[in-house]
């Protein structure tokens, strides 16, 4: 099974599906939706087989494929996956069919084309798989840039509110970041032996001139910090998350933003180890500021979709300190956080979208007591909110706990300040729940017929897999952490750091 070209087939499959869906007439919207959903299920099935074929104790990079592309530049279609890439590919495979099902009625056929919307989602899946599967720096850069195109059209053509402004802002921010990366990619090619192969570049990483490596690191880091996003490069996300359709917003914060943190782990740390250690204090400071700053802004939001977007910025701060703490615990926690955040925030965005679709408004003040009309859907929103704030028993708690204890062993101050974000998370999530579903029923809600419709069978099929995964991984994350751990340990070796060894003080007391 390992000889099967999983990654190239997995990358191209959604693109083929997008072409098929795009040629379905606009009048046959239901057929387009069924074909897109079926194609995403096919991607999921292939991903499951790849997960089974992956050997936890095997090589760091598996399913390696390489095909000639631009020989004069040393660029190839090279694909390979380590444990970090594998879990992200599985997250993509799981989220896309769920989002497609959740988006079934998101397109108004009188003004927009459903086949075009679902084709764009499949194109977006193609770019997401490609960016995580690429093992050639130039190929990674190409996928990094073209992923902007489908999401730009999804936000600008199928969004709401200030959708054109949000789409342009999203595109320009990411494009500027990509230009910084392009400069570093070219520089890396020049000093790295005129090759874009990741393995070859990692082998000579320690030989780079210190100043050169630091400048190249910054080019990559700025691009990834914008994509994640980290403070202070975050301002595009609330606008984009607020304007995008709920399903697309779930993919935006659940999958696409992970490209930034994945890029830091794969490229910044492994290719520029000394520069990563040099920049770590500043990166952790930005991450901690982002946790507190975004949480405070989330508390003051009156728009549900913008509120969820700000919570994601705070969560990415935790991922940031986990990455730059340079311990296996924190690093594993950061990668697991990427997965769990995708599940939890994906669920939260999707359920918020169900509320917004019924009310016709995303403003918190337009709700109030909605749980009296939709008790089951309100309960799902409550669960999604608790998972988002990392309640024990849900998957995000495990990753947040690992990040904090791994960070505390090397950077106690950052870990202590970051815990304030947990308190603020409880504040903004419970405030949102209380004002939307609890308390006195807003009389205006009884005048909206859709508000009297509780969760439908299709919506149950959407949320059930995410709820199940959040609970299972909350109690038994071992199958995922076993895959992540070896890749994180290899990355820490690339950086040249070791986990701190506990010391035994006089009297037998164990210290850090």
Coordinates of C-alpha atoms in Angstrom, one line a residue:
X1 CA 0.0 0.0 0.0
X2 CA 2.9 2.3 0.7
X3 CA 3.9 2.2 -3.0
X4 CA 0.7 3.9 -4.0
X5 CA 1.2 7.6 -4.9
X6 CA -1.1 8.8 -2.1
X7 CA -0.1 12.4 -2.0
X8 CA -0.1 13.2 -5.7
X9 CA -3.5 11.5 -6.1
X10 CA -4.9 13.1 -3.0
X11 CA -3.8 16.5 -4.2
X12 CA -5.2 16.2 -7.8
X13 CA -8.5 14.5 -6.8
X14 CA -10.3 17.7 -5.6
X15 CA -9.1 19.6 -8.6
X16 CA -10.6 17.0 -11.0
X17 CA -13.8 17.1 -8.9
X18 CA -13.9 20.9 -9.1
X19 CA -13.7 20.7 -12.9
X20 CA -16.5 18.2 -13.1
X21 CA -18.7 20.3 -10.8
X22 CA -17.9 23.6 -12.6
X23 CA -19.3 22.1 -15.9
X24 CA -22.6 21.1 -14.3
X25 CA -25.3 23.6 -15.5
X26 CA -26.5 26.1 -13.0
X27 CA -30.0 24.8 -13.2
X28 CA -28.9 21.5 -11.8
X29 CA -27.7 22.8 -8.4
X30 CA -28.6 19.7 -6.4
X31 CA -26.6 17.5 -8.7
X32 CA -23.5 19.8 -8.4
X33 CA -23.8 19.6 -4.6
X34 CA -24.1 15.8 -4.6
X35 CA -21.1 15.4 -6.9
X36 CA -19.0 17.8 -4.8
X37 CA -20.0 16.1 -1.6
X38 CA -19.3 12.6 -3.1
X39 CA -15.9 13.8 -4.3
X40 CA -15.0 15.1 -0.9
X41 CA -16.0 11.7 0.6
X42 CA -13.6 10.0 -1.8
X43 CA -10.8 12.2 -0.6
X44 CA -11.6 11.3 3.0
X45 CA -11.6 7.6 2.2
X46 CA -8.2 7.9 0.5
X47 CA -6.9 9.8 3.4
X48 CA -8.0 7.1 5.8
X49 CA -6.1 4.5 3.8
X50 CA -3.0 6.8 3.9
X51 CA -3.3 7.1 7.6
X52 CA -3.5 3.4 8.0
X53 CA -0.4 3.0 5.7
X54 CA 1.6 5.5 7.7
X55 CA 4.3 3.8 9.9
X56 CA 4.6 5.6 13.2
X57 CA 8.1 4.1 13.8
X58 CA 9.2 4.5 10.2
X59 CA 11.0 7.3 8.4
X60 CA 10.4 10.9 9.3
X61 CA 9.0 11.7 5.8
X62 CA 6.9 9.0 4.1
X63 CA 4.9 8.6 0.9
X64 CA 7.8 10.4 -0.9
X65 CA 7.2 11.2 -4.6
X66 CA 9.2 13.4 -7.0
X67 CA 8.6 14.3 -10.6
X68 CA 10.6 16.6 -12.7
X69 CA 9.2 20.1 -13.1
X70 CA 11.8 22.9 -13.8
X71 CA 15.2 21.2 -13.9
X72 CA 17.1 24.5 -14.6
X73 CA 15.8 25.8 -11.2
X74 CA 16.1 22.6 -9.3
X75 CA 12.4 22.6 -8.8
X76 CA 10.4 19.4 -8.7
X77 CA 6.9 18.2 -7.9
X78 CA 8.1 16.6 -4.7
X79 CA 5.6 15.4 -2.1
X80 CA 6.2 13.8 1.3
X81 CA 4.5 13.8 4.7
X82 CA 5.7 13.6 8.2
X83 CA 3.4 13.2 11.2
X84 CA 2.6 16.9 11.4
X85 CA 1.6 17.1 7.7
X86 CA -0.3 13.8 8.0
X87 CA -2.6 15.1 10.8
X88 CA -3.3 18.3 8.9
X89 CA -4.2 16.4 5.8
X90 CA -6.6 14.3 7.8
X91 CA -8.1 17.4 9.3
X92 CA -8.7 18.8 5.8
X93 CA -10.2 15.5 4.6
X94 CA -12.6 15.4 7.6
X95 CA -13.7 19.1 7.5
X96 CA -14.4 19.5 3.8
X97 CA -17.3 17.1 3.5
X98 CA -18.8 18.4 6.7
X99 CA -18.5 22.0 5.4
X100 CA -20.0 21.1 2.0
X101 CA -23.0 19.5 3.8
X102 CA -23.3 22.5 6.1
X103 CA -23.2 24.8 3.0
X104 CA -26.1 23.1 1.2
X105 CA -28.4 26.1 1.3
X106 CA -25.8 28.9 1.5
X107 CA -26.1 30.0 -2.1
X108 CA -29.1 31.9 -3.3
X109 CA -29.6 30.4 -6.8
X110 CA -31.5 33.5 -8.0
X111 CA -28.3 35.6 -7.8
X112 CA -25.4 33.1 -7.5
X113 CA -24.4 29.8 -9.0
X114 CA -24.3 26.9 -6.6
X115 CA -22.0 24.8 -8.9
X116 CA -19.5 27.7 -9.0
X117 CA -19.5 27.9 -5.2
X118 CA -19.0 24.2 -4.6
X119 CA -16.4 24.0 -7.4
X120 CA -14.5 26.8 -5.6
X121 CA -14.6 24.9 -2.4
X122 CA -13.1 21.9 -4.1
X123 CA -10.4 24.0 -5.7
X124 CA -9.6 25.4 -2.2
X125 CA -9.3 21.8 -1.0
X126 CA -6.8 21.1 -3.8
X127 CA -4.6 24.0 -2.7
X128 CA -4.8 23.1 1.0
X129 CA -3.8 19.5 0.4
X130 CA -1.0 20.6 -1.9
X131 CA 0.5 23.1 0.6
X132 CA 0.7 20.5 3.3
X133 CA 2.0 17.7 1.1
X134 CA 4.7 19.7 -0.7
X135 CA 8.3 18.8 0.1
X136 CA 9.8 21.3 -2.4
X137 CA 10.1 24.9 -1.2
X138 CA 9.1 26.4 -4.5
X139 CA 6.1 24.1 -4.9
X140 CA 5.1 25.0 -1.4
X141 CA 5.3 28.7 -2.3
X142 CA 3.2 28.2 -5.4
X143 CA 0.4 26.5 -3.4
X144 CA 0.8 29.1 -0.7
X145 CA -0.1 31.8 -3.2
X146 CA -2.7 30.1 -5.3
X147 CA -4.8 29.2 -2.2
X148 CA -5.7 32.9 -2.1
X149 CA -7.6 32.8 -5.4
X150 CA -10.5 30.5 -4.5
X151 CA -11.0 32.0 -1.1
X152 CA -10.9 35.6 -2.6
X153 CA -13.8 34.7 -4.9
X154 CA -15.7 32.8 -2.2
X155 CA -15.6 35.8 0.1
X156 CA -16.1 38.5 -2.6
X157 CA -18.8 36.8 -4.5
X158 CA -20.7 34.6 -2.0
X159 CA -20.1 36.5 1.3
X160 CA -22.2 39.1 3.0
X161 CA -21.8 42.6 4.5
X162 CA -18.6 44.3 3.4
X163 CA -17.6 41.3 1.4
X164 CA -15.6 43.2 -1.3
X165 CA -13.6 45.1 1.2
X166 CA -12.9 41.9 3.3
X167 CA -11.9 40.0 0.2
X168 CA -9.5 42.6 -1.1
X169 CA -8.0 43.1 2.4
X170 CA -7.6 39.3 2.8
X171 CA -5.9 39.1 -0.7
X172 CA -3.6 42.1 -0.2
X173 CA -2.4 41.1 3.3
X174 CA -1.6 37.5 2.2
X175 CA -0.1 38.7 -1.1
X176 CA 2.3 41.1 0.7
X177 CA 3.3 38.3 3.0
X178 CA 3.9 36.1 0.0
X179 CA 6.2 38.6 -1.5
X180 CA 8.4 38.6 1.7
X181 CA 8.5 34.8 1.4
X182 CA 9.3 34.9 -2.3
X183 CA 12.4 37.1 -1.6
X184 CA 13.5 34.5 1.0
X185 CA 12.8 31.6 -1.3
X186 CA 15.0 33.1 -3.9
X187 CA 17.7 33.9 -1.4
X188 CA 17.5 30.4 0.0
X189 CA 17.9 29.0 -3.5
X190 CA 21.1 31.1 -4.1
X191 CA 22.8 30.2 -0.8
X192 CA 21.5 26.7 -0.5
X193 CA 23.1 25.2 -3.6
X194 CA 20.5 26.2 -6.2
X195 CA 17.9 23.6 -5.2
X196 CA 14.4 23.8 -3.7
X197 CA 14.4 20.3 -2.3
X198 CA 13.5 20.6 1.4
X199 CA 15.7 17.6 2.5
X200 CA 18.7 19.0 0.6
X201 CA 18.2 22.5 2.1
X202 CA 17.7 21.2 5.6
X203 CA 21.0 19.3 5.3
X204 CA 23.0 22.5 4.7
X205 CA 20.9 24.7 7.1
X206 CA 23.7 24.8 9.7
X207 CA 26.2 26.1 7.2
X208 CA 24.4 29.3 6.4
X209 CA 25.9 32.7 7.3
X210 CA 24.2 33.9 10.6
X211 CA 23.1 37.2 9.3
X212 CA 21.9 35.8 6.0
X213 CA 19.9 33.0 7.8
X214 CA 18.3 35.6 10.1
X215 CA 17.1 37.7 7.2
X216 CA 15.8 34.7 5.3
X217 CA 14.0 33.5 8.4
X218 CA 12.3 36.9 8.8
X219 CA 11.0 36.7 5.2
X220 CA 9.4 33.3 5.9
X221 CA 8.2 34.3 9.4
X222 CA 6.4 37.5 8.3
X223 CA 4.5 35.5 5.6
X224 CA 3.5 32.8 8.1
X225 CA 2.7 35.3 10.8
X226 CA 0.3 37.1 8.5
X227 CA -1.3 33.8 7.4
X228 CA -1.8 32.4 10.9
X229 CA -2.4 35.3 11.9
X230 CA -0.3 36.5 14.8
X231 CA -0.5 39.9 16.4
X232 CA 0.0 42.5 14.9
X233 CA -0.7 41.0 11.5
X234 CA -4.2 39.9 12.4
X235 CA -6.6 42.6 11.3
X236 CA -7.6 40.9 8.1
X237 CA -9.1 37.8 9.8
X238 CA -12.1 39.4 11.7
X239 CA -13.2 41.2 8.4
X240 CA -12.8 38.0 6.3
X241 CA -14.3 35.7 8.9
X242 CA -17.2 38.1 9.4
X243 CA -17.9 38.5 5.6
X244 CA -17.3 34.9 4.4
X245 CA -20.1 32.3 4.3
X246 CA -20.1 30.3 7.6
X247 CA -18.8 27.1 6.0
X248 CA -16.0 29.0 4.2
X249 CA -15.2 30.8 7.4
X250 CA -14.9 27.5 9.2
X251 CA -12.3 26.4 6.5
X252 CA -10.6 29.8 6.7
X253 CA -9.9 29.6 10.5
X254 CA -10.0 25.8 10.7
X255 CA -7.6 24.9 8.0
X256 CA -6.1 27.7 6.0
X257 CA -4.7 29.6 9.0
X258 CA -2.9 26.5 10.0
X259 CA -0.6 26.9 7.0
X260 CA 1.1 29.7 8.9
X261 CA 1.9 27.7 12.0
X262 CA 2.7 24.6 9.9
X263 CA 5.1 26.8 7.8
X264 CA 6.9 28.0 10.9
X265 CA 7.4 24.4 12.2
X266 CA 8.4 23.0 8.8
X267 CA 10.4 25.8 7.2
X268 CA 11.4 28.4 9.8
X269 CA 12.6 26.0 12.5
X270 CA 14.1 23.3 10.3
X271 CA 15.8 25.5 7.7
X272 CA 17.0 28.3 10.1
X273 CA 17.7 26.7 13.5
X274 CA 20.0 29.5 14.8
X275 CA 17.7 32.2 13.6
X276 CA 14.7 30.5 15.2
X277 CA 16.4 30.4 18.6
X278 CA 17.5 34.0 18.2
X279 CA 14.0 35.2 17.4
X280 CA 12.1 33.0 19.9
X281 CA 11.8 35.5 22.7
X282 CA 10.2 38.1 20.4
X283 CA 7.9 35.5 18.8
X284 CA 6.7 34.3 22.2
X285 CA 6.1 37.9 23.3
X286 CA 4.0 38.6 20.2
X287 CA 2.1 35.3 20.8
X288 CA 1.3 36.2 24.4
X289 CA 0.2 39.7 23.5
X290 CA -2.0 38.2 20.8
X291 CA -3.7 35.9 23.4
X292 CA -4.6 38.7 25.7
X293 CA -5.3 41.4 23.1
X294 CA -7.6 39.2 20.9
X295 CA -9.4 37.8 24.0
X296 CA -10.2 41.3 25.2
X297 CA -11.5 42.3 21.7
X298 CA -13.6 39.2 21.6
X299 CA -15.3 40.1 24.9
X300 CA -16.4 43.4 23.3
X301 CA -17.8 42.0 20.0
X302 CA -21.4 42.3 19.1
X303 CA -21.0 40.3 15.9
X304 CA -21.0 36.5 16.3
X305 CA -18.7 35.8 13.3
X306 CA -16.2 38.5 14.2
X307 CA -16.2 37.2 17.8
X308 CA -15.3 33.7 16.7
X309 CA -12.6 35.2 14.5
X310 CA -11.0 37.0 17.4
X311 CA -11.1 33.8 19.5
X312 CA -9.1 32.2 16.8
X313 CA -6.4 34.9 17.0
X314 CA -6.1 34.2 20.7
X315 CA -5.9 30.5 20.2
X316 CA -3.1 31.0 17.6
X317 CA -1.2 32.8 20.4
X318 CA -1.2 29.5 22.3
X319 CA 0.1 27.6 19.3
X320 CA 2.8 30.2 18.9
X321 CA 4.2 29.9 22.4
X322 CA 4.0 26.1 22.0
X323 CA 6.2 26.3 18.9
X324 CA 8.8 28.6 20.3
X325 CA 9.0 27.1 23.7
X326 CA 11.3 24.4 22.1
X327 CA 10.1 21.5 24.1
X328 CA 8.6 18.3 22.8
X329 CA 5.6 18.6 25.1
X330 CA 4.8 22.2 24.0
X331 CA 5.5 21.4 20.3
X332 CA 3.3 18.3 20.4
X333 CA 0.7 20.4 22.1
X334 CA 0.9 23.1 19.5
X335 CA 0.4 20.7 16.6
X336 CA -2.4 18.9 18.5
X337 CA -3.9 22.4 19.1
X338 CA -3.8 23.0 15.4
X339 CA -6.0 19.9 14.9
X340 CA -8.3 20.5 17.8
X341 CA -8.8 24.1 17.0
X342 CA -9.8 23.2 13.5
X343 CA -12.4 20.8 14.9
X344 CA -13.7 23.1 17.7
X345 CA -13.7 26.4 15.9
X346 CA -15.0 24.7 12.7
X347 CA -17.9 23.5 14.8
X348 CA -18.5 26.8 16.4
X349 CA -18.4 28.7 13.1
X350 CA -20.8 26.2 11.5
X351 CA -23.3 26.4 14.4
X352 CA -23.1 30.2 14.5
X353 CA -23.8 30.1 10.7
X354 CA -27.0 28.0 11.5
X355 CA -28.1 30.7 13.9
X356 CA -27.3 33.5 11.5
X357 CA -29.1 31.8 8.6
X358 CA -32.3 31.5 10.7
X359 CA -32.2 35.1 12.2
X360 CA -30.9 36.9 9.1
X361 CA -28.4 38.7 11.3
X362 CA -25.1 37.9 13.0
X363 CA -25.5 40.6 15.7
X364 CA -25.6 39.2 19.3
X365 CA -28.1 41.9 20.2
X366 CA -30.6 40.6 17.7
X367 CA -30.9 37.3 19.6
X368 CA -31.7 36.7 23.3
X369 CA -33.4 33.6 24.7
X370 CA -33.1 31.7 21.4
X371 CA -32.7 28.5 23.4
X372 CA -36.3 28.6 24.2
X373 CA -37.2 28.2 20.5
X374 CA -34.3 26.0 19.5
X375 CA -33.2 24.0 22.6
X376 CA -31.1 21.4 20.8
X377 CA -29.3 23.8 18.5
X378 CA -28.7 26.0 21.5
X379 CA -27.2 23.0 23.3
X380 CA -24.8 22.4 20.4
X381 CA -23.7 26.0 20.4
X382 CA -23.1 25.7 24.2
X383 CA -21.0 22.5 23.6
X384 CA -19.0 24.2 20.8
X385 CA -18.3 27.2 23.0
X386 CA -17.1 25.0 25.9
X387 CA -14.8 23.1 23.5
X388 CA -13.5 26.4 22.2
X389 CA -12.6 27.5 25.7
X390 CA -10.8 24.1 26.3
X391 CA -13.1 22.6 28.9
X392 CA -11.6 19.4 30.4
X393 CA -13.0 16.4 28.6
X394 CA -12.9 18.1 25.2
X395 CA -10.0 17.8 22.8
X396 CA -8.7 21.4 23.0
X397 CA -8.0 21.0 26.7
X398 CA -5.4 18.3 26.1
X399 CA -3.5 20.4 23.6
X400 CA -3.7 23.6 25.7
X401 CA -2.5 21.7 28.8
X402 CA 0.4 20.3 26.9
X403 CA 1.4 23.7 25.5
X404 CA 1.2 25.4 29.0
X405 CA 3.2 22.7 30.9
X406 CA 5.7 22.4 28.1
X407 CA 6.2 26.2 28.0
X408 CA 6.3 26.5 31.8
X409 CA 9.3 24.2 32.0
X410 CA 11.4 26.7 30.0
X411 CA 9.5 30.0 30.0
X412 CA 7.5 30.4 33.2
X413 CA 6.6 34.0 32.7
X414 CA 5.1 33.5 29.3
X415 CA 3.1 30.5 30.5
X416 CA 1.7 32.4 33.5
X417 CA 0.6 35.4 31.4
X418 CA -0.9 33.1 28.8
X419 CA -3.1 31.5 31.4
X420 CA -5.0 34.8 31.7
X421 CA -6.2 34.0 28.2
X422 CA -8.1 31.0 29.6
X423 CA -10.0 33.2 32.0
X424 CA -10.9 35.7 29.3
X425 CA -11.9 32.8 27.0
X426 CA -14.5 31.7 29.6
X427 CA -15.7 35.3 29.7
X428 CA -16.2 35.8 26.0
X429 CA -17.7 32.4 25.4
X430 CA -20.1 32.4 28.3
X431 CA -21.1 36.0 27.5
X432 CA -21.9 35.0 23.9
X433 CA -24.0 32.0 25.1
X434 CA -25.8 33.9 27.7
X435 CA -26.8 36.8 25.4
X436 CA -27.8 34.6 22.4
X437 CA -29.6 31.6 23.9
X438 CA -30.3 32.3 27.5
X439 CA -32.3 34.9 29.4
X440 CA -35.6 36.5 28.4
X441 CA -36.8 35.7 25.0
X442 CA -36.4 38.5 22.5
X443 CA -40.0 39.2 21.2
X444 CA -38.6 39.9 17.7
X445 CA -37.5 36.3 17.4
X446 CA -41.1 35.0 17.5
X447 CA -41.7 37.1 14.4
X448 CA -39.1 35.2 12.4
X449 CA -40.5 31.8 11.3
X450 CA -37.1 30.2 10.8
X451 CA -36.3 30.7 14.4
X452 CA -38.9 28.2 15.5
X453 CA -37.2 25.5 13.5
X454 CA -34.8 23.5 15.7
X455 CA -31.9 21.5 14.4
X456 CA -32.7 19.5 11.2
X457 CA -31.5 16.0 10.2
X458 CA -28.9 17.4 7.8
X459 CA -27.6 19.7 10.5
X460 CA -27.4 16.8 12.9
X461 CA -25.3 14.9 10.4
X462 CA -23.0 18.0 10.1
X463 CA -22.3 18.5 13.8
X464 CA -22.4 14.9 15.1
X465 CA -18.9 13.9 13.6
X466 CA -17.3 17.0 15.0
X467 CA -18.8 16.5 18.5
X468 CA -17.8 12.9 18.5
X469 CA -14.2 13.7 17.5
X470 CA -13.9 16.5 20.1
X471 CA -15.1 14.1 22.9
X472 CA -13.0 11.1 21.7
X473 CA -9.8 13.1 21.4
X474 CA -10.6 14.8 24.7
X475 CA -10.3 11.5 26.5
X476 CA -8.0 9.5 24.2
X477 CA -5.7 11.6 22.1
X478 CA -3.0 8.9 21.9
X479 CA -3.6 7.8 18.2
X480 CA -2.9 11.4 17.1
X481 CA -0.1 12.3 19.5
X482 CA 1.7 9.1 18.6
X483 CA 1.8 10.3 15.0
X484 CA 2.8 13.9 16.0
X485 CA 5.5 13.1 18.5
X486 CA 8.3 11.7 16.3
X487 CA 7.9 14.6 13.8
X488 CA 8.1 17.2 16.6
X489 CA 11.1 15.4 18.2
X490 CA 12.9 15.5 14.8
X491 CA 12.1 19.2 14.4
X492 CA 13.5 19.9 17.9
X493 CA 16.7 18.1 16.8
X494 CA 16.8 20.3 13.7
X495 CA 16.7 23.4 15.9
X496 CA 19.4 21.9 18.2
X497 CA 17.5 22.0 21.5
X498 CA 16.7 19.3 24.0
X499 CA 14.0 18.9 26.6
X500 CA 14.9 20.2 30.0
X501 CA 15.9 17.5 32.5
X502 CA 14.2 17.7 35.9
X503 CA 16.7 18.2 38.7
X504 CA 16.5 16.7 42.2
X505 CA 17.1 19.3 44.9
X506 CA 18.3 18.5 48.4
X507 CA 15.7 16.6 50.3
X508 CA 14.5 14.8 47.3
X509 CA 12.4 17.7 45.9
X510 CA 12.1 17.7 42.1
X511 CA 12.8 21.1 40.4
X512 CA 12.7 22.3 36.9

